[in-house]
Amino acid sequence: MIKKCLFPAAGYGTRFLPATKSMPKEMMPIVNKPLIEYGVDEAIQAGMTDMCIVTGRGKHSLMDHFDKNYELEHQISGTSKEALLDNIREVIDSANFTYIRQREMKGLGHAILTGKHLVGDEPFAVVLADDLCINKEQGVLAQMAALYKQFRCSIVAVEEVPADETHKYGVIAGESLTDNLMRVTDMVEKPEQGTAPSNLAIIGRYILTPDIFDILENTEPGKGGEVQITDALLEQAKNGCVLAYKFKGTRFDCGSVEGFIEATNYCYENIYK
Ligand code: UTP
């Protein structure tokens, strides 16, 4: 069973400036719920109990969100608005939250390595909260946790994207095992236009085995001068096995303005109303 879920949330969120100047991108609400709470809901649904959050300067509101606010609770106690706190209360009661600060933003790989102190020596999930994944029957992490039980190796969630968008993602090549599962043979971070090994892009859901930390410790900065998780995963794939899973569900790239608006409209129509 995977118990721990790591949330790298130290990035600057520059695509959403000025909103993200003093507010973490992960706290931006889709309708009335912050992005990170959707991610935590998904982890809890997958049976995970320990939420390990990598934060940075100016991200205090993330910690406050997953804590009690006695004044507010007292104020709305017994009123009709109390029900609005039901989900977050349940989340706080059913999971542990730990935090570590990434002092310098050296990339996603470095953020994951920073989380080593919270995760320890066990397999863990990673959620990038700005990728909002929705699937009514079973969340994407739950789908991946079930696969992990069977295969016991790192798994990345992938999605087909248009060829002219592959340069925004880590892109994989692989050998098919089943209709929706592949063994990764190659991985490239943000390939130049026209050079991607496929149109299968890695999205913000991973299950990682803990040997990834040793690999990350020796991974040099790659694309954009950042330590890339893609480079570490390719190393892991070469020495052992990494799977790529075409998940069931819909993903919204809430790190972009267009994706954020689409997610808002979708959640308003299908969840909130
Ligand atoms: P992104 O590149 O999507 O996030 O990183 P960003 O850098 O915050 O956004 P923009 O591009 O400037 O708008 C993917 C994830 O990795 C985290 C981010 O918080 C996001 O969840 N991250 C990235 C870190 O935690 N630390 C880093 O050094 C870099």
Coordinates of C-alpha atoms and ligand atoms in Angstrom, one line a residue:
M1 CA 0.0 0.0 0.0
I2 CA 1.3 3.5 -0.8
K3 CA 0.7 5.8 2.2
K4 CA 2.6 8.9 1.2
C5 CA 1.8 11.5 -1.4
L6 CA 4.3 14.3 -2.2
F7 CA 3.0 17.6 -3.5
P8 CA 5.8 19.8 -5.0
A9 CA 4.3 23.2 -4.6
A10 CA 7.3 25.5 -4.4
G11 CA 7.2 26.9 -8.0
Y12 CA 6.7 30.5 -8.7
G13 CA 3.6 30.1 -10.9
T14 CA 4.8 32.9 -13.2
R15 CA 2.1 32.2 -15.8
F16 CA -0.5 33.5 -13.3
L17 CA 1.2 36.7 -12.3
P18 CA 0.2 39.0 -10.7
A19 CA -2.2 36.6 -8.9
T20 CA 0.6 34.4 -7.8
K21 CA 2.8 37.3 -6.5
S22 CA 1.8 36.6 -2.9
M23 CA -0.6 33.7 -3.3
P24 CA 0.6 30.1 -4.1
K25 CA -0.7 28.9 -7.4
E26 CA -1.9 25.7 -5.6
M27 CA -4.3 27.8 -3.6
M28 CA -6.1 29.3 -6.6
P29 CA -9.7 28.1 -6.4
I30 CA -11.5 26.0 -9.1
V31 CA -15.0 27.4 -8.2
N32 CA -14.7 27.3 -4.4
K33 CA -12.0 24.8 -3.7
P34 CA -8.3 25.4 -4.0
L35 CA -6.4 23.2 -6.5
I36 CA -4.4 21.5 -3.9
E37 CA -7.5 20.3 -2.0
Y38 CA -8.6 18.5 -5.2
G39 CA -5.2 16.8 -5.3
V40 CA -5.4 15.8 -1.6
D41 CA -9.0 14.5 -2.1
E42 CA -7.6 12.3 -4.9
A43 CA -4.8 11.0 -2.7
I44 CA -7.2 10.2 0.1
Q45 CA -9.5 8.4 -2.3
A46 CA -6.4 6.2 -3.3
G47 CA -6.0 5.2 0.3
M48 CA -3.1 7.6 1.1
T49 CA -2.8 9.1 4.6
D50 CA 0.4 11.2 4.6
M51 CA 0.4 14.4 2.6
C52 CA 4.0 15.7 2.2
I53 CA 4.1 19.2 0.9
V54 CA 7.1 20.9 -0.6
T55 CA 6.6 24.6 0.0
G56 CA 8.7 27.7 -0.6
R57 CA 8.8 31.3 0.6
G58 CA 5.4 33.0 0.8
K59 CA 3.4 29.8 0.9
H60 CA 2.0 30.0 4.4
S61 CA -1.6 29.9 3.3
L62 CA -1.0 26.2 2.2
M63 CA -0.3 25.2 5.7
D64 CA -3.1 27.3 7.1
H65 CA -5.6 25.7 4.7
F66 CA -4.9 22.2 6.2
D67 CA -5.3 23.4 9.8
K68 CA -8.2 24.4 12.0
N69 CA -9.4 28.1 12.0
Y70 CA -11.0 28.3 15.4
E71 CA -12.3 31.8 15.0
L72 CA -14.0 31.0 11.7
E73 CA -15.4 27.7 12.9
H74 CA -16.9 29.4 16.0
Q75 CA -18.4 32.2 13.8
I76 CA -20.2 29.9 11.4
S77 CA -21.0 27.0 13.8
G78 CA -24.7 26.1 13.6
T79 CA -25.3 28.3 10.5
S80 CA -26.2 27.1 7.0
K81 CA -22.7 27.9 5.8
E82 CA -21.2 25.3 8.1
A83 CA -21.7 22.6 5.4
L84 CA -19.2 24.5 3.2
L85 CA -16.4 23.3 5.5
D86 CA -17.5 19.6 5.5
N87 CA -14.9 18.5 2.9
I88 CA -11.9 20.3 4.4
R89 CA -12.8 19.2 7.9
E90 CA -12.9 15.5 6.7
V91 CA -9.6 16.0 4.9
I92 CA -7.9 17.4 8.0
D93 CA -9.2 14.6 10.1
S94 CA -8.3 11.8 7.8
A95 CA -4.7 12.7 6.8
N96 CA -1.4 13.9 8.3
F97 CA 0.3 16.9 6.7
T98 CA 4.0 17.5 6.8
Y99 CA 5.9 20.3 5.1
I100 CA 9.4 21.0 4.0
R101 CA 10.8 24.1 2.3
Q102 CA 12.6 24.0 -1.0
R103 CA 15.1 26.9 -0.5
E104 CA 16.1 27.4 -4.1
M105 CA 13.7 26.6 -7.0
K106 CA 16.0 24.3 -8.9
G107 CA 13.3 22.4 -10.7
L108 CA 10.7 19.6 -10.2
G109 CA 13.4 16.9 -9.8
H110 CA 15.1 19.0 -7.0
A111 CA 11.7 19.6 -5.4
I112 CA 11.0 15.8 -5.3
L113 CA 14.5 15.2 -3.9
T114 CA 13.8 17.9 -1.2
G115 CA 10.8 15.7 -0.2
K116 CA 13.0 12.7 0.6
H117 CA 13.2 13.8 4.2
L118 CA 9.4 13.5 4.5
V119 CA 9.0 10.4 2.4
G120 CA 11.9 8.2 3.6
D121 CA 12.6 4.8 2.1
E122 CA 9.2 3.7 0.7
P123 CA 7.3 4.0 -2.6
F124 CA 5.3 7.2 -2.8
A125 CA 2.9 9.1 -5.1
V126 CA 3.6 12.6 -6.6
V127 CA 0.8 15.0 -7.4
L128 CA 1.3 18.3 -9.3
A129 CA -1.8 20.0 -8.1
D130 CA -2.0 22.3 -11.1
D131 CA -2.9 19.3 -13.2
L132 CA -6.5 18.7 -12.1
C133 CA -7.6 15.2 -12.9
I134 CA -11.2 14.2 -12.8
N135 CA -12.7 10.7 -13.1
K136 CA -16.0 9.9 -11.5
E137 CA -15.6 6.2 -10.9
Q138 CA -11.9 6.0 -9.7
G139 CA -9.4 8.8 -9.4
V140 CA -6.2 8.7 -11.4
L141 CA -4.0 8.0 -8.3
A142 CA -6.2 5.1 -7.2
Q143 CA -5.9 3.7 -10.7
M144 CA -2.1 4.0 -10.5
A145 CA -1.9 2.6 -6.9
A146 CA -3.7 -0.5 -8.1
L147 CA -1.2 -0.9 -10.9
Y148 CA 1.7 -0.4 -8.5
K149 CA 0.4 -3.4 -6.4
Q150 CA 0.8 -5.5 -9.5
F151 CA 4.0 -4.2 -11.0
R152 CA 6.0 -2.7 -8.0
C153 CA 7.9 -0.1 -10.1
S154 CA 7.7 3.6 -10.9
I155 CA 4.7 4.6 -13.0
V156 CA 4.0 7.9 -14.9
A157 CA 0.6 8.9 -16.1
V158 CA 0.6 9.9 -19.7
E159 CA -1.9 11.5 -22.1
E160 CA -2.0 11.9 -25.9
V161 CA -1.4 15.5 -26.8
P162 CA -1.4 17.3 -30.2
A163 CA 2.0 17.1 -32.0
D164 CA 2.4 20.9 -31.8
E165 CA 2.1 20.8 -28.0
T166 CA 4.7 18.1 -27.2
H167 CA 7.4 20.7 -26.6
K168 CA 5.6 21.7 -23.3
Y169 CA 5.9 18.3 -21.7
G170 CA 8.1 15.4 -20.8
V171 CA 7.4 12.9 -23.6
I172 CA 7.9 9.1 -23.6
A173 CA 8.5 6.3 -26.0
G174 CA 7.6 2.8 -25.0
E175 CA 6.7 -0.8 -25.8
S176 CA 3.1 -1.7 -25.3
L177 CA 2.2 -4.2 -22.6
T178 CA -1.6 -3.7 -22.8
D179 CA -4.0 -1.2 -24.4
N180 CA -3.2 1.4 -21.7
L181 CA 0.2 0.4 -20.3
M182 CA 3.7 0.7 -21.7
R183 CA 7.2 0.0 -20.6
V184 CA 9.2 3.2 -21.0
T185 CA 12.2 3.0 -23.4
D186 CA 12.8 6.7 -23.8
M187 CA 11.9 10.0 -22.3
V188 CA 12.6 13.5 -23.3
E189 CA 11.9 16.7 -21.4
K190 CA 10.3 19.4 -23.5
P191 CA 11.5 18.1 -26.9
E192 CA 12.1 20.7 -29.7
Q193 CA 9.2 20.9 -32.2
G194 CA 9.3 17.9 -34.5
T195 CA 11.7 15.8 -32.4
A196 CA 9.3 14.2 -29.9
P197 CA 9.6 10.4 -29.7
S198 CA 5.7 10.2 -29.6
N199 CA 2.7 12.3 -28.7
L200 CA 2.4 10.7 -25.2
A201 CA 3.0 13.5 -22.6
I202 CA 3.7 12.9 -18.9
I203 CA 1.2 14.7 -16.7
G204 CA 1.4 15.5 -13.0
R205 CA 0.7 12.1 -11.5
Y206 CA 3.6 9.7 -10.6
I207 CA 4.2 6.7 -8.4
L208 CA 7.9 6.5 -7.6
T209 CA 10.1 3.9 -6.0
P210 CA 12.5 5.3 -3.4
D211 CA 15.6 4.5 -5.4
I212 CA 14.6 7.6 -7.4
F213 CA 16.2 9.7 -4.6
D214 CA 19.7 8.2 -5.2
I215 CA 19.3 8.8 -8.9
L216 CA 18.1 12.4 -8.4
E217 CA 21.1 13.1 -6.1
N218 CA 23.3 12.4 -9.1
T219 CA 21.2 14.0 -11.8
E220 CA 22.8 17.1 -13.3
P221 CA 20.6 20.1 -14.2
G222 CA 19.0 19.5 -17.6
K223 CA 16.5 21.4 -19.8
G224 CA 16.2 25.0 -18.6
G225 CA 19.0 24.6 -16.1
E226 CA 16.6 22.7 -13.8
V227 CA 17.0 19.2 -12.2
Q228 CA 14.4 17.3 -14.3
I229 CA 12.5 14.3 -12.9
T230 CA 12.3 13.1 -16.5
D231 CA 16.1 12.6 -16.7
A232 CA 16.1 10.7 -13.4
L233 CA 13.2 8.5 -14.6
L234 CA 15.0 7.7 -17.9
E235 CA 17.9 6.5 -15.8
Q236 CA 15.6 4.4 -13.7
A237 CA 13.9 3.0 -16.9
K238 CA 17.3 2.0 -18.3
N239 CA 18.4 0.2 -15.1
G240 CA 15.1 -1.4 -14.2
C241 CA 11.5 -0.6 -15.2
V242 CA 9.3 2.4 -15.5
L243 CA 5.7 2.1 -16.7
A244 CA 3.6 4.7 -18.6
Y245 CA -0.1 4.5 -18.0
K246 CA -2.8 6.0 -20.2
F247 CA -5.2 7.0 -17.4
K248 CA -9.0 7.1 -17.4
G249 CA -10.3 10.5 -16.8
T250 CA -10.0 14.1 -17.9
R251 CA -7.0 16.3 -17.1
F252 CA -7.0 20.1 -17.0
D253 CA -3.8 22.0 -17.2
C254 CA -4.6 24.6 -14.5
G255 CA -1.1 26.0 -14.7
S256 CA -2.2 27.7 -17.9
V257 CA -5.0 30.4 -18.0
E258 CA -6.9 28.5 -20.7
G259 CA -6.8 25.2 -18.8
F260 CA -7.8 26.9 -15.6
I261 CA -10.9 28.5 -17.2
E262 CA -11.9 25.2 -18.8
A263 CA -11.6 23.4 -15.4
T264 CA -13.6 26.1 -13.7
N265 CA -16.4 25.8 -16.3
Y266 CA -16.3 22.0 -16.1
C267 CA -16.4 21.8 -12.3
Y268 CA -19.1 24.5 -12.0
E269 CA -21.4 22.5 -14.4
N270 CA -20.5 19.0 -13.3
I271 CA -19.6 19.2 -9.6
Y272 CA -20.6 22.4 -8.0
K273 CA -24.2 22.9 -9.4
Ligands
UTP1 P1 5.7 24.2 -13.2 O1 6.8 24.7 -14.1 O2 4.4 23.8 -13.9 O3 5.3 25.3 -12.1 O4 6.2 23.1 -12.2 P2 5.8 26.8 -11.9 O5 7.2 26.9 -12.2 O6 5.3 27.2 -10.6 O7 4.9 27.5 -13.0 P3 5.2 28.6 -14.1 O8 5.7 27.9 -15.3 O9 6.2 29.6 -13.5 O10 3.9 29.3 -14.3 C1 5.5 21.9 -12.0 C2 5.3 21.7 -10.5 O11 6.6 21.6 -9.8 C3 6.6 22.5 -8.8 C4 5.6 23.6 -9.1 O12 5.1 24.1 -7.8 C5 4.5 22.8 -9.8 O13 3.6 22.2 -8.9 N1 8.0 23.0 -8.6 C6 8.7 23.4 -9.8 C7 8.6 23.0 -7.4 O14 8.0 22.7 -6.4 N2 9.9 23.5 -7.3 C8 10.6 23.9 -8.4 O15 11.8 24.3 -8.3 C9 9.9 23.9 -9.7

